[in-house]
Tab-separated table of C-alpha atoms in Angstrom:
chain	number	residue	atom	x	y	z
A	1	MET	CA	19.992	-15.050	14.360
A	2	ASP	CA	23.296	-15.220	12.517
A	3	GLN	CA	24.147	-18.530	14.149
A	4	ILE	CA	20.762	-19.966	13.385
A	5	ASN	CA	20.916	-19.372	9.638
A	6	GLY	CA	24.677	-19.788	9.285
A	7	SER	CA	25.141	-16.225	8.087
A	8	VAL	CA	28.300	-14.161	8.434
A	9	VAL	CA	26.518	-11.019	7.185
A	10	THR	CA	25.412	-8.831	10.080
A	11	GLU	CA	24.271	-5.803	8.063
A	12	PHE	CA	23.194	-4.829	4.550
A	13	VAL	CA	24.273	-1.777	2.553
A	14	LEU	CA	21.423	0.316	1.156
A	15	LEU	CA	21.429	2.523	-1.911
A	16	GLY	CA	22.118	6.194	-1.298
A	17	LEU	CA	19.572	8.376	-3.100
A	18	ALA	CA	21.695	11.531	-3.281
A	19	GLN	CA	25.351	12.418	-3.549
A	20	SER	CA	25.332	16.225	-3.515
A	21	VAL	CA	24.197	18.389	-0.595
A	22	GLY	CA	21.661	20.153	-2.811
A	23	MET	CA	19.991	16.898	-3.826
A	24	GLN	CA	20.053	15.706	-0.212
A	25	LEU	CA	18.202	18.843	0.897
A	26	PHE	CA	15.695	18.521	-1.940
A	27	LEU	CA	14.965	14.865	-1.144
A	28	PHE	CA	14.772	15.625	2.574
A	29	PHE	CA	12.030	18.209	2.064
A	30	PHE	CA	10.333	15.990	-0.547
A	31	PHE	CA	10.141	12.934	1.717
A	32	PHE	CA	9.444	14.960	4.862
A	33	LEU	CA	6.548	16.936	3.353
A	34	PHE	CA	5.041	13.897	1.659
A	35	TYR	CA	5.330	11.792	4.813
A	36	LEU	CA	3.731	14.587	6.832
A	37	GLY	CA	0.929	14.657	4.278
A	38	ILE	CA	0.576	10.880	4.543
A	39	ILE	CA	0.281	11.047	8.332
A	40	LEU	CA	-2.142	13.977	8.463
A	41	GLY	CA	-4.258	12.948	5.460
A	42	ASN	CA	-4.721	9.314	6.381
A	43	LEU	CA	-5.232	9.914	10.111
A	44	PHE	CA	-7.772	12.626	9.320
A	45	ILE	CA	-9.744	10.114	7.270
A	46	VAL	CA	-9.587	7.553	10.086
A	47	PHE	CA	-10.752	10.038	12.747
A	48	THR	CA	-13.457	11.397	10.438
A	49	VAL	CA	-14.906	7.919	9.938
A	50	ILE	CA	-14.660	7.143	13.665
A	51	PHE	CA	-16.325	10.329	14.941
A	52	ASP	CA	-19.015	10.780	12.269
A	53	PRO	CA	-21.910	8.311	12.765
A	54	HIS	CA	-23.088	8.901	9.185
A	55	LEU	CA	-19.889	7.262	7.929
A	56	HIS	CA	-20.276	4.041	9.921
A	57	SER	CA	-20.985	2.069	6.763
A	58	PRO	CA	-18.910	-0.682	5.095
A	59	MET	CA	-17.509	1.572	2.362
A	60	TYR	CA	-16.089	4.111	4.813
A	61	ILE	CA	-14.943	1.500	7.325
A	62	LEU	CA	-12.946	-0.179	4.563
A	63	LEU	CA	-11.624	3.243	3.508
A	64	ALA	CA	-10.457	3.961	7.076
A	65	ASN	CA	-8.640	0.627	7.174
A	66	LEU	CA	-7.047	1.383	3.803
A	67	SER	CA	-5.809	4.703	5.201
A	68	LEU	CA	-4.227	2.943	8.186
A	69	ILE	CA	-2.509	0.461	5.877
A	70	ASP	CA	-1.229	3.256	3.620
A	71	LEU	CA	0.249	4.937	6.684
A	72	GLY	CA	1.794	1.657	7.865
A	73	LEU	CA	3.217	0.807	4.431
A	74	SER	CA	4.844	4.210	4.102
A	75	SER	CA	6.210	4.017	7.654
A	76	THR	CA	8.146	0.840	6.839
A	77	THR	CA	10.593	2.787	4.655
A	78	VAL	CA	10.166	6.571	4.584
A	79	PRO	CA	11.356	7.460	8.131
A	80	ARG	CA	14.543	5.482	7.578
A	81	VAL	CA	15.110	7.092	4.175
A	82	ILE	CA	14.812	10.535	5.761
A	83	SER	CA	17.266	9.646	8.544
A	84	ASP	CA	19.750	8.119	6.068
A	85	LEU	CA	19.806	10.988	3.567
A	86	PHE	CA	22.689	12.814	5.244
A	87	SER	CA	24.605	9.675	6.165
A	88	ASP	CA	27.737	8.785	4.217
A	89	TYR	CA	27.191	5.052	4.639
A	90	GLN	CA	23.628	3.731	4.561
A	91	VAL	CA	23.448	0.394	6.343
A	92	ILE	CA	20.699	-1.627	7.972
A	93	SER	CA	21.225	-4.481	10.400
A	94	PHE	CA	20.334	-8.027	9.421
A	95	HIS	CA	17.486	-8.097	11.959
A	96	ASN	CA	16.024	-4.748	10.871
A	97	CYS	CA	16.261	-5.738	7.213
A	98	MET	CA	14.251	-8.903	7.879
A	99	ILE	CA	11.690	-6.972	9.932
A	100	GLN	CA	11.334	-4.339	7.213
A	101	MET	CA	10.737	-6.947	4.497
A	102	PHE	CA	8.193	-8.767	6.634
A	103	PHE	CA	6.076	-5.697	7.377
A	104	ILE	CA	6.288	-4.374	3.819
A	105	HIS	CA	4.652	-7.564	2.598
A	106	VAL	CA	2.163	-7.719	5.462
A	107	MET	CA	0.955	-4.199	4.656
A	108	GLY	CA	1.057	-4.830	0.914
A	109	GLY	CA	-0.935	-8.050	1.246
A	110	VAL	CA	-3.547	-6.410	3.469
A	111	GLU	CA	-3.934	-3.481	1.062
A	112	MET	CA	-4.369	-5.844	-1.875
A	113	VAL	CA	-7.259	-7.644	-0.140
A	114	LEU	CA	-8.813	-4.372	1.050
A	115	LEU	CA	-8.911	-3.096	-2.532
A	116	ILE	CA	-10.692	-6.311	-3.533
A	117	ALA	CA	-13.138	-5.860	-0.631
A	118	MET	CA	-13.823	-2.267	-1.681
A	119	ALA	CA	-14.492	-3.437	-5.240
A	120	TYR	CA	-16.931	-6.033	-3.899
A	121	ASP	CA	-18.598	-3.345	-1.791
A	122	ARG	CA	-19.083	-1.111	-4.841
A	123	TYR	CA	-20.352	-4.041	-6.914
A	124	THR	CA	-22.965	-4.814	-4.269
A	125	ALA	CA	-23.980	-1.161	-3.850
A	126	ILE	CA	-24.311	-0.486	-7.581
A	127	CYS	CA	-25.510	-3.816	-8.984
A	128	LYS	CA	-27.548	-5.083	-6.008
A	129	PRO	CA	-28.678	-1.941	-4.176
A	130	LEU	CA	-31.794	-3.543	-2.652
A	131	HIS	CA	-29.684	-6.264	-1.017
A	132	TYR	CA	-26.735	-4.060	-0.065
A	133	LEU	CA	-27.525	-3.723	3.640
A	134	THR	CA	-28.214	-7.442	3.885
A	135	ILE	CA	-25.008	-8.516	2.114
A	136	MET	CA	-22.626	-5.855	3.462
A	137	ASN	CA	-23.700	-6.115	7.076
A	138	PRO	CA	-21.356	-5.406	10.026
A	139	LYS	CA	-20.372	-9.073	10.282
A	140	MET	CA	-19.378	-9.197	6.620
A	141	CYS	CA	-17.403	-5.970	6.967
A	142	THR	CA	-15.555	-7.324	10.013
A	143	PHE	CA	-14.906	-10.593	8.200
A	144	LEU	CA	-13.411	-8.775	5.196
A	145	VAL	CA	-11.059	-6.723	7.388
A	146	LEU	CA	-9.938	-9.764	9.387
A	147	ALA	CA	-9.506	-11.779	6.173
A	148	ALA	CA	-7.308	-9.002	4.778
A	149	TRP	CA	-5.010	-9.186	7.802
A	150	VAL	CA	-4.886	-12.994	7.799
A	151	ILE	CA	-4.038	-13.096	4.091
A	152	GLY	CA	-1.492	-10.280	4.445
A	153	VAL	CA	0.349	-12.034	7.281
A	154	THR	CA	0.192	-15.377	5.449
A	155	HIS	CA	1.544	-13.751	2.293
A	156	ALA	CA	4.524	-12.316	4.208
A	157	VAL	CA	5.242	-15.419	6.300
A	158	SER	CA	5.162	-17.727	3.251
A	159	GLN	CA	8.224	-15.888	1.892
A	160	PHE	CA	9.851	-14.834	5.147
A	161	VAL	CA	10.339	-18.376	6.499
A	162	PHE	CA	12.500	-19.251	3.497
A	163	VAL	CA	14.528	-16.050	3.318
A	164	ILE	CA	15.451	-15.826	7.002
A	165	ASN	CA	17.170	-19.208	6.845
A	166	LEU	CA	19.288	-18.440	3.771
A	167	PRO	CA	23.100	-18.315	4.207
A	168	PHE	CA	24.487	-14.818	3.566
A	169	CYS	CA	28.261	-14.869	3.350
A	170	GLY	CA	29.233	-12.692	0.366
A	171	SER	CA	28.046	-9.370	-0.993
A	172	ASN	CA	25.700	-7.430	1.247
A	173	ASN	CA	24.792	-4.571	-1.129
A	174	VAL	CA	21.005	-4.576	-1.545
A	175	GLY	CA	21.065	-2.103	-4.439
A	176	ASN	CA	18.004	-0.140	-3.311
A	177	PHE	CA	17.035	2.213	-0.480
A	178	TYR	CA	15.079	-0.502	1.334
A	179	CYS	CA	15.178	-4.268	1.855
A	180	ASP	CA	12.911	-6.500	-0.193
A	181	PHE	CA	12.771	-10.210	-0.858
A	182	PRO	CA	13.893	-10.287	-4.538
A	183	ARG	CA	17.080	-8.282	-3.965
A	184	VAL	CA	18.033	-9.855	-0.625
A	185	ILE	CA	17.564	-13.378	-2.003
A	186	LYS	CA	20.115	-12.667	-4.737
A	187	LEU	CA	22.747	-12.049	-2.031
A	188	ALA	CA	22.466	-15.572	-0.605
A	189	CYS	CA	25.455	-17.931	-0.935
A	190	MET	CA	23.496	-20.612	-2.796
A	191	HIS	CA	21.383	-21.150	-5.888
A	192	THR	CA	18.015	-19.493	-5.284
A	193	TYR	CA	16.231	-19.919	-8.633
A	194	GLN	CA	13.325	-21.827	-7.121
A	195	LEU	CA	12.948	-19.387	-4.242
A	196	GLU	CA	13.068	-16.437	-6.627
A	197	PHE	CA	10.246	-18.034	-8.593
A	198	VAL	CA	8.246	-18.458	-5.363
A	199	VAL	CA	8.665	-14.743	-4.609
A	200	ILE	CA	7.731	-13.757	-8.167
A	201	ALA	CA	4.653	-15.980	-8.035
A	202	ASN	CA	3.690	-14.881	-4.547
A	203	SER	CA	4.135	-11.144	-5.043
A	204	GLY	CA	4.281	-10.579	-8.789
A	205	PHE	CA	1.818	-12.942	-10.428
A	206	ILE	CA	-0.716	-12.546	-7.620
A	207	SER	CA	-0.482	-8.754	-7.940
A	208	MET	CA	-0.906	-8.957	-11.701
A	209	ALA	CA	-3.839	-11.379	-11.467
A	210	THR	CA	-5.523	-9.259	-8.800
A	211	PHE	CA	-5.019	-6.096	-10.847
A	212	PHE	CA	-6.664	-7.535	-13.956
A	213	PHE	CA	-9.427	-9.100	-11.845
A	214	LEU	CA	-10.231	-5.710	-10.303
A	215	ILE	CA	-10.173	-3.876	-13.637
A	216	ILE	CA	-12.438	-6.521	-15.202
A	217	SER	CA	-14.809	-6.328	-12.227
A	218	TYR	CA	-15.071	-2.540	-12.564
A	219	VAL	CA	-15.742	-2.876	-16.297
A	220	PHE	CA	-18.420	-5.484	-15.520
A	221	ILE	CA	-20.056	-3.090	-13.049
A	222	LEU	CA	-20.093	-0.304	-15.637
A	223	LEU	CA	-21.542	-2.600	-18.318
A	224	THR	CA	-24.226	-3.759	-15.896
A	225	VAL	CA	-25.157	-0.171	-15.030
A	226	ARG	CA	-25.163	0.805	-18.695
A	227	GLN	CA	-28.104	-1.513	-19.293
A	228	HIS	CA	-30.247	0.614	-16.983
A	229	SER	CA	-29.584	4.263	-17.860
A	230	SER	CA	-26.895	6.652	-19.022
A	231	THR	CA	-27.419	8.795	-15.904
A	232	ASP	CA	-26.617	5.887	-13.617
A	233	LEU	CA	-23.610	5.033	-15.822
A	234	SER	CA	-22.058	8.485	-15.468
A	235	ARG	CA	-22.659	8.443	-11.719
A	236	ALA	CA	-21.154	4.956	-11.371
A	237	PHE	CA	-18.165	5.899	-13.526
A	238	PHE	CA	-17.544	8.993	-11.384
A	239	THR	CA	-17.547	6.816	-8.254
A	240	LEU	CA	-15.482	3.963	-9.679
A	241	SER	CA	-12.889	6.190	-11.322
A	242	ALA	CA	-11.472	6.952	-7.860
A	243	HIS	CA	-11.200	3.234	-7.088
A	244	ILE	CA	-9.640	2.487	-10.480
A	245	THR	CA	-7.058	5.243	-9.965
A	246	ALA	CA	-6.103	3.839	-6.546
A	247	VAL	CA	-5.826	0.315	-7.984
A	248	VAL	CA	-3.560	1.441	-10.831
A	249	LEU	CA	-1.339	3.476	-8.488
A	250	PHE	CA	-0.899	0.523	-6.136
A	251	PHE	CA	-0.565	-2.405	-8.527
A	252	ALA	CA	1.402	-0.886	-11.428
A	253	PRO	CA	4.599	-0.408	-9.343
A	254	CYS	CA	4.125	-3.838	-7.722
A	255	MET	CA	3.913	-5.569	-11.092
A	256	PHE	CA	7.014	-3.788	-12.319
A	257	LEU	CA	9.028	-4.489	-9.160
A	258	TYR	CA	8.185	-8.206	-9.013
A	259	VAL	CA	7.392	-9.303	-12.583
A	260	TRP	CA	9.368	-7.072	-14.974
A	261	PRO	CA	12.244	-9.279	-16.252
A	262	PHE	CA	14.683	-6.399	-16.917
A	263	PRO	CA	14.994	-4.484	-13.642
A	264	THR	CA	17.113	-1.341	-13.437
A	265	LYS	CA	18.100	0.599	-10.328
A	266	SER	CA	16.643	3.887	-11.531
A	267	LEU	CA	13.235	2.462	-12.452
A	268	ASP	CA	13.136	0.257	-9.351
A	269	THR	CA	13.820	3.307	-7.200
A	270	PHE	CA	11.213	5.388	-9.023
A	271	PHE	CA	8.428	2.801	-8.697
A	272	ALA	CA	9.342	2.102	-5.076
A	273	ILE	CA	9.000	5.819	-4.290
A	274	VAL	CA	5.617	5.825	-6.051
A	275	ASP	CA	4.461	2.858	-3.938
A	276	PHE	CA	5.775	4.064	-0.577
A	277	VAL	CA	5.428	7.841	-0.886
A	278	VAL	CA	3.199	9.021	-3.732
A	279	THR	CA	0.313	6.522	-3.566
A	280	PRO	CA	-0.244	6.791	0.234
A	281	VAL	CA	-0.480	10.587	0.004
A	282	LEU	CA	-2.736	10.537	-3.073
A	283	ASN	CA	-5.246	7.981	-1.778
A	284	PRO	CA	-6.757	10.398	0.789
A	285	ALA	CA	-7.183	13.012	-1.941
A	286	ILE	CA	-8.588	10.482	-4.413
A	287	TYR	CA	-11.225	9.164	-2.014
A	288	THR	CA	-12.155	12.414	-0.250
A	289	LEU	CA	-12.104	15.120	-2.909
A	290	ARG	CA	-14.473	13.072	-5.084
A	291	ASN	CA	-16.806	12.075	-2.233
A	292	LYS	CA	-19.396	14.578	-1.053
A	293	ASP	CA	-20.152	12.804	2.243
A	294	MET	CA	-16.449	12.593	3.158
A	295	ARG	CA	-15.864	16.263	2.344
A	296	LEU	CA	-18.836	17.305	4.478
A	297	ALA	CA	-17.784	15.080	7.396
A	298	MET	CA	-14.197	16.335	7.251
A	299	ARG	CA	-15.395	19.953	7.328
A	300	LYS	CA	-17.502	19.175	10.397
A	301	LEU	CA	-14.572	17.498	12.123
A	302	GLY	CA	-12.306	20.407	11.199
A	303	ARG	CA	-14.765	22.917	12.667
A	304	ARG	CA	-15.038	20.847	15.856
A	305	VAL	CA	-11.250	20.795	16.218
A	306	VAL	CA	-10.992	24.560	15.662
A	307	SER	CA	-13.839	25.325	18.098
A	308	SER	CA	-12.318	23.086	20.784
A	309	ARG	CA	-8.981	24.902	20.435
A	310	GLU	CA	-10.705	28.285	20.781
A	311	MET	CA	-12.418	27.150	23.958
A	312	ILE	CA	-9.034	26.108	25.396
């Protein structure tokens, strides 16, 4: 690959998150426990939706896909962060850096579309309940999931094809604990103003536009429900508040990382940790603790697992 893009850089230096042994131990347990929670929480949601026939509806199918994407997004960075914590020199090969960037944006693009699909699902269920089963049929649900993956891959490829061919012949210090397009582009041995704008537009402006679109759509749903009754409004607000929380947790860090014109290492690191560690572990809690059907199904699955172990 180095010969193809004319690069003399074979590896990139990542940012070390801790200098002292005490901080290294603290971050190790922090990332390890959160990543364990991400794996168990999101997989439990997926298996609950799969094995409970009552949850074979568009809302829960989309939720299961969101859980898989949260797990995939976290897995692009967290395992490597854990393994690098006690290393004196954090480096990543050129190939692995490119692969990491690609999958971060694939997962991020898919999650963005899934959140839009879930908003559309709630709009249909709340504002057009009599037509819900007709509109959100299995074909539509499958189409939305496939569209999310197509858009996510397209979003990543549209940036990746430019970055992989850049000449890297100078500094190789990424300045963060993971590789991402904005920081890697700055290391290229050429003027990259136009490419930086493409990345900002592709990741930043689209994230910002999608965020405001989703918030406006949720407000529209609440205003529509308000015209009917206050009881329906409180019920709709209780349901949508979980979705709004997930949207804010996902898009706020994205907008800062790709649009904020005055980036700093400390804030970049903080928002990246929120995106890769905190949000994926909170989404299962947000969507399950506030959903009666999910709580009941998870209890049933838990009892089945315990009973099967006792029989063994």
